[in-house]
Short mmCIF file of C-alpha atoms in Angstrom, two decimals:
data_model
loop_
_atom_site.label_atom_id
_atom_site.label_comp_id
_atom_site.label_asym_id
_atom_site.label_seq_id
_atom_site.Cartn_x
_atom_site.Cartn_y
_atom_site.Cartn_z
CA MET A 1119 -91.30 -3.16 -90.32
CA ARG A 1120 -91.54 0.31 -88.75
CA SER A 1121 -88.48 2.26 -87.70
CA PHE A 1122 -88.86 5.18 -85.27
CA SER A 1123 -86.47 8.07 -85.81
CA THR A 1124 -85.83 11.04 -83.50
CA PRO A 1125 -88.66 13.26 -84.87
CA ALA A 1126 -91.29 10.67 -84.06
CA ARG A 1127 -91.36 11.62 -80.36
CA ARG A 1128 -94.85 10.62 -79.45
CA PRO A 1129 -94.69 7.00 -80.81
CA PHE A 1130 -91.25 6.61 -79.22
CA PHE A 1131 -92.58 7.87 -75.90
CA VAL A 1132 -95.39 5.37 -76.06
CA LEU A 1133 -93.00 2.55 -76.89
CA ALA A 1134 -90.93 3.44 -73.81
CA LEU A 1135 -93.86 2.39 -71.70
CA ILE A 1136 -94.20 -1.01 -73.36
CA PRO A 1137 -92.10 -4.02 -72.13
CA VAL A 1138 -89.03 -4.54 -74.14
CA LEU A 1139 -90.20 -7.96 -75.40
CA LEU A 1140 -93.05 -6.12 -77.21
CA LEU A 1141 -90.73 -3.83 -79.18
CA PRO A 1142 -91.07 -4.11 -82.97
CA ALA A 1143 -88.61 -6.45 -84.64
CA GLN A 1144 -86.31 -3.67 -85.72
CA VAL A 1145 -85.60 -0.44 -83.92
CA VAL A 1146 -82.73 1.94 -84.72
CA ALA A 1147 -82.51 4.28 -81.66
CA ALA A 1148 -81.41 7.90 -81.87
CA THR A 1149 -78.12 6.84 -80.32
CA GLY A 1150 -77.38 4.57 -83.27
CA GLU A 1151 -77.91 1.36 -81.25
CA LEU A 1152 -79.25 -1.59 -83.17
CA ILE A 1153 -81.99 -3.52 -81.37
CA VAL A 1154 -83.88 -6.44 -82.87
CA GLY A 1155 -86.65 -8.50 -81.32
CA THR A 1156 -86.41 -12.28 -81.64
CA THR A 1157 -88.32 -15.26 -80.35
CA GLY A 1158 -85.99 -15.27 -77.33
CA GLY A 1159 -86.00 -11.58 -76.61
CA SER A 1160 -84.43 -8.33 -77.76
CA LEU A 1161 -80.81 -8.15 -78.95
CA LYS A 1162 -78.46 -5.21 -79.23
CA GLY A 1163 -75.99 -5.54 -82.10
CA ALA A 1164 -73.28 -3.34 -83.53
CA THR A 1165 -72.34 -1.72 -86.85
CA ARG A 1166 -69.86 -3.76 -88.92
CA ALA A 1167 -66.62 -2.09 -89.93
CA LEU A 1168 -67.46 -2.90 -93.57
CA GLY A 1169 -71.02 -1.69 -93.27
CA GLY A 1170 -74.25 -3.35 -92.24
CA ALA A 1171 -74.76 -4.88 -88.80
CA GLU A 1172 -73.65 -7.87 -86.73
CA PHE A 1173 -75.38 -9.64 -83.83
CA LEU A 1174 -72.95 -12.08 -82.12
CA GLY A 1175 -73.21 -14.72 -79.43
CA ILE A 1176 -77.01 -15.27 -79.80
CA PRO A 1177 -78.17 -18.23 -77.73
CA TYR A 1178 -80.39 -20.48 -79.87
CA ALA A 1179 -80.55 -23.23 -77.27
CA GLN A 1180 -80.41 -23.69 -73.60
CA PRO A 1181 -76.94 -24.52 -72.24
CA PRO A 1182 -76.40 -28.22 -72.75
CA VAL A 1183 -74.93 -28.74 -69.29
CA GLY A 1184 -75.79 -30.83 -66.24
CA ASP A 1185 -78.88 -32.85 -66.84
CA LEU A 1186 -79.09 -31.47 -70.39
CA ARG A 1187 -75.80 -33.03 -71.36
CA TRP A 1188 -76.48 -35.62 -74.13
CA ARG A 1189 -80.03 -34.62 -74.70
CA GLU A 1190 -81.88 -33.07 -77.67
CA PRO A 1191 -81.26 -29.31 -77.49
CA LEU A 1192 -84.04 -27.18 -76.12
CA PRO A 1193 -84.80 -23.65 -77.48
CA ALA A 1194 -83.18 -20.87 -75.45
CA LYS A 1195 -85.29 -19.63 -72.63
CA PRO A 1196 -86.67 -16.11 -73.24
CA TRP A 1197 -84.78 -13.26 -71.45
CA THR A 1198 -86.00 -9.94 -70.30
CA GLY A 1199 -84.49 -6.58 -71.15
CA VAL A 1200 -82.09 -6.16 -74.06
CA ARG A 1201 -79.23 -8.67 -74.40
CA GLU A 1202 -75.81 -7.48 -75.61
CA ALA A 1203 -74.94 -9.30 -78.84
CA THR A 1204 -71.62 -7.66 -79.62
CA THR A 1205 -69.15 -10.46 -78.78
CA PHE A 1206 -68.80 -14.07 -79.97
CA GLY A 1207 -69.81 -16.83 -77.59
CA ALA A 1208 -67.31 -19.45 -76.42
CA PRO A 1209 -66.34 -22.24 -78.83
CA CYS A 1210 -67.84 -25.59 -78.02
CA ALA A 1211 -65.85 -27.83 -75.66
CA GLN A 1212 -63.02 -29.56 -77.53
CA ALA A 1213 -59.61 -31.13 -76.86
CA ILE A 1214 -56.47 -29.71 -78.43
CA LEU A 1215 -56.10 -31.59 -81.67
CA GLY A 1216 -53.17 -29.53 -83.07
CA ASP A 1217 -52.04 -25.94 -83.52
CA TRP A 1218 -55.04 -25.25 -85.72
CA ASN A 1219 -57.53 -25.44 -82.78
CA ARG A 1220 -55.28 -24.86 -79.83
CA HIS A 1221 -56.63 -21.41 -79.06
CA ASP A 1222 -60.25 -22.49 -79.56
CA ALA A 1223 -59.71 -25.47 -77.23
CA GLU A 1224 -58.15 -23.31 -74.45
CA ILE A 1225 -61.27 -21.03 -74.33
CA SER A 1226 -63.87 -23.63 -75.17
CA LYS A 1227 -66.85 -24.29 -72.88
CA GLU A 1228 -69.77 -26.75 -72.70
CA ASP A 1229 -72.17 -23.76 -72.65
CA CYS A 1230 -71.62 -22.92 -76.21
CA LEU A 1231 -74.81 -23.11 -78.33
CA PHE A 1232 -74.60 -19.68 -79.93
CA LEU A 1233 -74.95 -18.38 -83.46
CA ASN A 1234 -73.99 -15.10 -85.12
CA VAL A 1235 -75.86 -13.00 -87.67
CA MET A 1236 -74.13 -10.56 -90.07
CA THR A 1237 -75.97 -8.33 -92.53
CA PRO A 1238 -74.63 -6.26 -95.49
CA VAL A 1239 -76.89 -3.23 -94.84
CA TRP A 1240 -78.83 -1.68 -91.98
CA PRO A 1241 -81.72 -0.99 -91.70
CA PRO A 1242 -82.77 -4.08 -93.60
CA PRO A 1243 -83.98 -3.54 -97.20
CA LYS A 1244 -87.57 -3.87 -98.08
CA THR A 1245 -86.73 -6.84 -100.30
CA PRO A 1246 -85.50 -9.80 -98.21
CA LEU A 1247 -81.96 -10.95 -98.81
CA PRO A 1248 -80.70 -14.53 -99.43
CA VAL A 1249 -79.51 -16.25 -96.25
CA MET A 1250 -76.44 -18.52 -95.90
CA VAL A 1251 -75.95 -20.64 -92.81
CA TRP A 1252 -72.36 -21.86 -92.19
CA PHE A 1253 -71.34 -25.02 -90.37
CA HIS A 1254 -67.61 -25.07 -89.67
CA GLY A 1255 -65.33 -28.06 -90.20
CA GLY A 1256 -63.02 -29.77 -87.77
CA ALA A 1257 -63.80 -33.48 -87.90
CA ASN A 1258 -66.77 -32.94 -85.60
CA ALA A 1259 -64.18 -32.64 -82.85
CA GLY A 1260 -62.88 -29.07 -83.12
CA GLY A 1261 -63.51 -25.69 -84.64
CA THR A 1262 -65.87 -22.82 -83.97
CA ALA A 1263 -68.22 -20.37 -85.62
CA SER A 1264 -65.93 -17.54 -84.55
CA SER A 1265 -62.80 -18.88 -86.23
CA ALA A 1266 -60.40 -16.18 -87.38
CA LEU A 1267 -60.60 -17.63 -90.84
CA TYR A 1268 -64.09 -16.35 -91.46
CA LYS A 1269 -65.31 -14.40 -88.44
CA ASP A 1270 -65.10 -11.14 -90.40
CA GLY A 1271 -67.97 -12.33 -92.58
CA MET A 1272 -66.51 -11.13 -95.86
CA LEU A 1273 -69.20 -13.14 -97.68
CA VAL A 1274 -71.76 -10.60 -96.43
CA GLN A 1275 -70.39 -8.05 -98.86
CA HIS A 1276 -71.96 -10.08 -101.66
CA GLY A 1277 -75.48 -9.21 -100.49
CA VAL A 1278 -76.40 -12.09 -98.23
CA VAL A 1279 -77.26 -12.43 -94.59
CA LEU A 1280 -74.73 -14.75 -93.04
CA VAL A 1281 -75.25 -16.97 -90.05
CA THR A 1282 -72.49 -18.94 -88.42
CA VAL A 1283 -73.28 -21.74 -85.96
CA ASN A 1284 -71.60 -23.39 -82.95
CA TYR A 1285 -72.60 -27.05 -82.30
CA ARG A 1286 -71.50 -29.72 -79.81
CA LEU A 1287 -68.35 -31.66 -80.64
CA GLY A 1288 -66.56 -34.83 -79.88
CA MET A 1289 -67.85 -37.07 -77.06
CA VAL A 1290 -70.09 -34.22 -75.84
CA GLY A 1291 -71.84 -33.95 -79.23
CA PHE A 1292 -71.71 -37.55 -80.60
CA PHE A 1293 -71.99 -40.11 -77.82
CA ALA A 1294 -74.43 -43.01 -78.15
CA HIS A 1295 -75.15 -45.17 -75.06
CA PRO A 1296 -77.89 -47.65 -74.20
CA ALA A 1297 -78.97 -45.65 -71.14
CA LEU A 1298 -79.29 -42.46 -73.23
CA THR A 1299 -81.31 -44.35 -75.85
CA LYS A 1300 -83.60 -45.73 -73.14
CA GLU A 1301 -84.40 -42.35 -71.68
CA SER A 1302 -84.94 -40.69 -75.07
CA PRO A 1303 -88.59 -40.28 -76.20
CA HIS A 1304 -87.30 -41.09 -79.69
CA HIS A 1305 -85.33 -44.18 -78.58
CA SER A 1306 -82.22 -42.68 -80.01
CA SER A 1307 -78.87 -41.26 -78.94
CA GLY A 1308 -75.67 -39.96 -80.30
CA ASN A 1309 -76.33 -37.23 -82.91
CA TYR A 1310 -76.51 -34.30 -80.51
CA GLY A 1311 -74.25 -32.04 -82.65
CA LEU A 1312 -76.51 -32.64 -85.65
CA LEU A 1313 -79.57 -31.85 -83.56
CA ASP A 1314 -77.87 -28.57 -82.58
CA GLN A 1315 -77.53 -27.69 -86.28
CA LEU A 1316 -81.13 -28.55 -86.88
CA LEU A 1317 -82.32 -26.30 -84.05
CA ALA A 1318 -80.14 -23.52 -85.43
CA LEU A 1319 -81.77 -23.83 -88.74
CA GLN A 1320 -85.17 -23.69 -87.07
CA TRP A 1321 -84.08 -20.54 -85.29
CA VAL A 1322 -83.07 -19.05 -88.64
CA HIS A 1323 -86.49 -20.02 -90.08
CA ASP A 1324 -88.30 -18.31 -87.20
CA ASN A 1325 -86.15 -15.18 -86.83
CA ILE A 1326 -84.06 -14.32 -89.88
CA ALA A 1327 -86.77 -12.05 -91.47
CA LYS A 1328 -86.19 -9.59 -88.63
CA PHE A 1329 -82.58 -9.22 -89.79
CA GLY A 1330 -83.51 -8.67 -93.46
CA GLY A 1331 -83.18 -12.32 -94.50
CA ASP A 1332 -85.52 -14.46 -96.49
CA PRO A 1333 -86.52 -17.63 -94.61
CA ALA A 1334 -87.65 -19.17 -97.95
CA ASN A 1335 -84.19 -18.67 -99.47
CA VAL A 1336 -81.79 -20.35 -97.11
CA THR A 1337 -78.52 -21.99 -98.20
CA ALA A 1338 -76.85 -24.33 -95.73
CA PHE A 1339 -73.14 -24.71 -96.42
CA GLY A 1340 -70.09 -26.01 -94.72
CA GLN A 1341 -66.56 -27.29 -95.18
CA SER A 1342 -65.20 -30.75 -94.42
CA ALA A 1343 -67.18 -32.11 -91.49
CA GLY A 1344 -69.51 -29.14 -91.72
CA ALA A 1345 -70.27 -30.12 -95.30
CA ILE A 1346 -70.78 -33.78 -94.31
CA ASP A 1347 -73.11 -32.79 -91.49
CA ALA A 1348 -75.16 -30.56 -93.83
CA GLY A 1349 -75.45 -33.50 -96.18
CA TYR A 1350 -76.80 -35.64 -93.36
CA LEU A 1351 -79.47 -33.03 -92.73
CA MET A 1352 -80.39 -33.12 -96.44
CA VAL A 1353 -81.35 -36.78 -96.07
CA SER A 1354 -83.03 -36.32 -92.68
CA PRO A 1355 -86.83 -36.11 -92.60
CA LEU A 1356 -86.50 -33.67 -89.70
CA ALA A 1357 -84.82 -30.96 -91.75
CA LYS A 1358 -87.22 -30.76 -94.70
CA GLY A 1359 -88.17 -27.19 -95.43
CA LEU A 1360 -85.50 -25.58 -93.35
CA PHE A 1361 -83.14 -24.87 -96.25
CA GLN A 1362 -83.54 -24.75 -100.04
CA ARG A 1363 -79.94 -25.11 -101.11
CA LEU A 1364 -76.77 -26.80 -99.96
CA ILE A 1365 -73.17 -26.07 -100.74
CA ALA A 1366 -70.86 -28.95 -99.67
CA GLN A 1367 -67.18 -27.94 -99.63
CA SER A 1368 -64.88 -30.91 -99.32
CA GLY A 1369 -67.53 -33.17 -97.75
CA SER A 1370 -70.33 -35.52 -98.70
CA PRO A 1371 -72.87 -37.68 -96.83
CA LEU A 1372 -71.67 -40.53 -99.10
CA GLY A 1373 -68.40 -41.14 -97.23
CA PRO A 1374 -67.54 -44.23 -95.19
CA PRO A 1375 -70.61 -46.12 -94.06
CA LEU A 1376 -72.20 -44.75 -90.90
CA PRO A 1377 -72.22 -47.03 -87.77
CA LYS A 1378 -75.63 -48.16 -86.65
CA LEU A 1379 -76.92 -47.12 -83.18
CA SER A 1380 -76.36 -50.58 -81.73
CA GLU A 1381 -72.77 -50.65 -82.99
CA ALA A 1382 -71.95 -47.23 -81.51
CA GLU A 1383 -73.61 -48.17 -78.22
CA GLN A 1384 -71.54 -51.30 -77.89
CA ALA A 1385 -68.30 -49.50 -78.75
CA ASN A 1386 -69.00 -46.66 -76.33
CA GLN A 1387 -69.84 -48.97 -73.47
CA LYS A 1388 -66.33 -50.30 -73.72
CA LEU A 1389 -64.99 -46.80 -74.13
CA VAL A 1390 -66.48 -45.42 -70.95
CA ALA A 1391 -65.26 -48.38 -68.92
CA SER A 1392 -62.08 -46.40 -68.42
CA LEU A 1393 -64.06 -43.84 -66.40
CA LYS A 1394 -65.10 -46.50 -63.91
CA ALA A 1395 -68.62 -45.13 -63.49
CA PRO A 1396 -70.85 -47.05 -60.94
CA ALA A 1397 -73.03 -49.53 -62.81
CA ASP A 1398 -76.14 -48.67 -60.86
CA HIS A 1399 -76.08 -45.00 -61.80
CA GLU A 1400 -73.60 -44.89 -64.65
CA LEU A 1401 -75.35 -42.20 -66.63
CA GLN A 1402 -75.72 -39.89 -63.72
CA SER A 1403 -72.05 -40.30 -62.93
CA LEU A 1404 -71.11 -39.53 -66.56
CA ARG A 1405 -73.16 -36.35 -66.49
CA GLU A 1406 -71.35 -35.27 -63.38
CA ARG A 1407 -67.95 -35.65 -64.88
CA SER A 1408 -66.05 -32.61 -65.98
CA VAL A 1409 -66.12 -31.98 -69.63
CA GLN A 1410 -62.33 -31.95 -69.73
CA GLU A 1411 -62.34 -35.50 -68.40
CA LEU A 1412 -64.76 -36.63 -71.14
CA LEU A 1413 -62.90 -34.94 -73.98
CA VAL A 1414 -59.82 -37.21 -73.60
CA VAL A 1415 -61.85 -40.47 -73.57
CA PRO A 1416 -62.02 -40.91 -77.38
CA GLY A 1417 -58.22 -41.09 -77.39
CA LYS A 1418 -58.49 -44.38 -75.60
CA GLN A 1419 -60.74 -45.88 -78.27
CA ASP A 1420 -60.09 -49.19 -80.00
CA PRO A 1421 -58.94 -48.22 -83.56
CA GLU A 1422 -61.21 -50.93 -84.93
CA ALA A 1423 -64.36 -49.61 -83.21
CA PRO A 1424 -66.76 -47.03 -84.68
CA SER A 1425 -65.36 -43.57 -84.07
CA ILE A 1426 -67.15 -40.87 -82.10
CA GLY A 1427 -69.25 -39.14 -84.73
CA PRO A 1428 -72.57 -39.13 -86.58
CA ILE A 1429 -74.46 -42.49 -86.67
CA ILE A 1430 -77.67 -43.97 -88.10
CA ASP A 1431 -79.68 -43.32 -84.95
CA GLY A 1432 -83.09 -44.33 -86.24
CA TRP A 1433 -84.52 -40.82 -85.83
CA LEU A 1434 -82.48 -37.96 -87.21
CA ILE A 1435 -80.78 -40.30 -89.65
CA SER A 1436 -83.19 -43.20 -90.13
CA ARG A 1437 -81.14 -45.19 -92.69
CA SER A 1438 -77.93 -44.86 -94.69
CA PRO A 1439 -77.70 -41.59 -96.80
CA ALA A 1440 -76.96 -43.76 -99.89
CA GLU A 1441 -80.31 -45.56 -99.52
CA VAL A 1442 -82.17 -42.27 -99.01
CA LEU A 1443 -80.53 -40.66 -102.14
CA SER A 1444 -81.07 -43.79 -104.22
CA ALA A 1445 -84.74 -43.76 -103.41
CA GLY A 1446 -84.96 -40.01 -104.22
CA GLN A 1447 -86.28 -39.33 -100.69
CA GLU A 1448 -83.85 -36.57 -99.75
CA ALA A 1449 -85.00 -32.99 -99.21
CA PRO A 1450 -85.70 -31.26 -102.56
CA VAL A 1451 -82.72 -28.87 -102.33
CA ASP A 1452 -80.26 -27.57 -104.98
CA LEU A 1453 -76.86 -29.04 -104.38
CA LEU A 1454 -73.47 -27.62 -105.25
CA ILE A 1455 -70.61 -29.93 -104.28
CA GLY A 1456 -66.82 -29.75 -104.71
CA THR A 1457 -63.50 -29.60 -102.95
CA THR A 1458 -61.69 -26.53 -101.44
CA SER A 1459 -58.30 -25.81 -102.91
CA ARG A 1460 -56.72 -25.77 -99.42
CA GLU A 1461 -58.37 -28.77 -97.80
CA PHE A 1462 -56.16 -29.93 -94.91
CA GLY A 1463 -53.85 -26.98 -95.74
CA MET A 1464 -53.62 -25.67 -92.12
CA PRO A 1465 -49.95 -25.06 -91.41
CA GLY A 1466 -50.45 -22.90 -88.36
CA PRO A 1467 -52.84 -20.96 -86.08
CA PRO A 1468 -55.84 -19.38 -87.86
CA ASP A 1469 -54.43 -15.81 -87.67
CA GLU A 1470 -51.24 -16.94 -89.45
CA VAL A 1471 -53.21 -18.91 -92.04
CA ARG A 1472 -55.27 -15.82 -92.93
CA LYS A 1473 -52.02 -13.89 -93.58
CA LEU A 1474 -51.03 -16.67 -96.04
CA PHE A 1475 -54.31 -16.41 -97.91
CA LYS A 1476 -53.66 -12.59 -98.42
CA THR A 1477 -50.26 -13.13 -100.02
#
């Protein structure tokens, strides 16, 4: 990919007359600004303190708000000009589950489908680097790609391009309902958070080469719920070809049996009864409710009912992961699986936990 330096005045002058969206994938301006062209538009990143570059808060999907709440995510609409990509996007909407996610919950928003890209060197090397895509943990109810535990991207120092991903959580990300299933062209509902992860992987496939990454050498990895979710993608026909390796840290798709779509629909119909939505336009009413009102609903759930979370929806997850694996029909990926030494070891806010890890 060409890089125009200060002496190349004539090419740079010509480029200045071309719309920004037609800029080459990578331009290092004379001012030191880092600008990259993506399928959505041009991004301005920043130099990392440890070297390389970072591009933060990149929208990979349209905001899942209003009529797009509880729908398959749509790719981000292209923008004009150069978008600043120097700060993290908001965490996805979540209730306070404890001290570990209190800060994230307080600043969380429903408009949250952002990812972050960190590279070890800039400009990108001629030989593409391995790519690692991180899905955070948090029981699919809390957490964020910008957690203080790993937002510094220390892994990048080992010669990889790192991508961290926000995805919808809780009732906003994992809510099945008969009305949603009826309106879906796939006759499915519920796994919106997993669909977000799938779209993020597609974004990586389409764009990561412009950041120096190899789209044919992608490792999906996660911890706890993030590891479980990545395992579900491994057995999903929709994710084949989007990653070649999987590292599952304290999580496996072979956990408790997943509820079926019909079971989740039935349980959630009872669950939303507390919201007293009008029967003749229940779905419209639910989409008009504040996200804060929805986040507290799972706390009213019958302990015996299927919990809010991934399900066998008949589309993204067509049957139980155990059946897919037994039949050898999972994606042909290399798998590394294990348990982190500090699973559930979260005695305080993330900044305090990081201090403990350094001692």
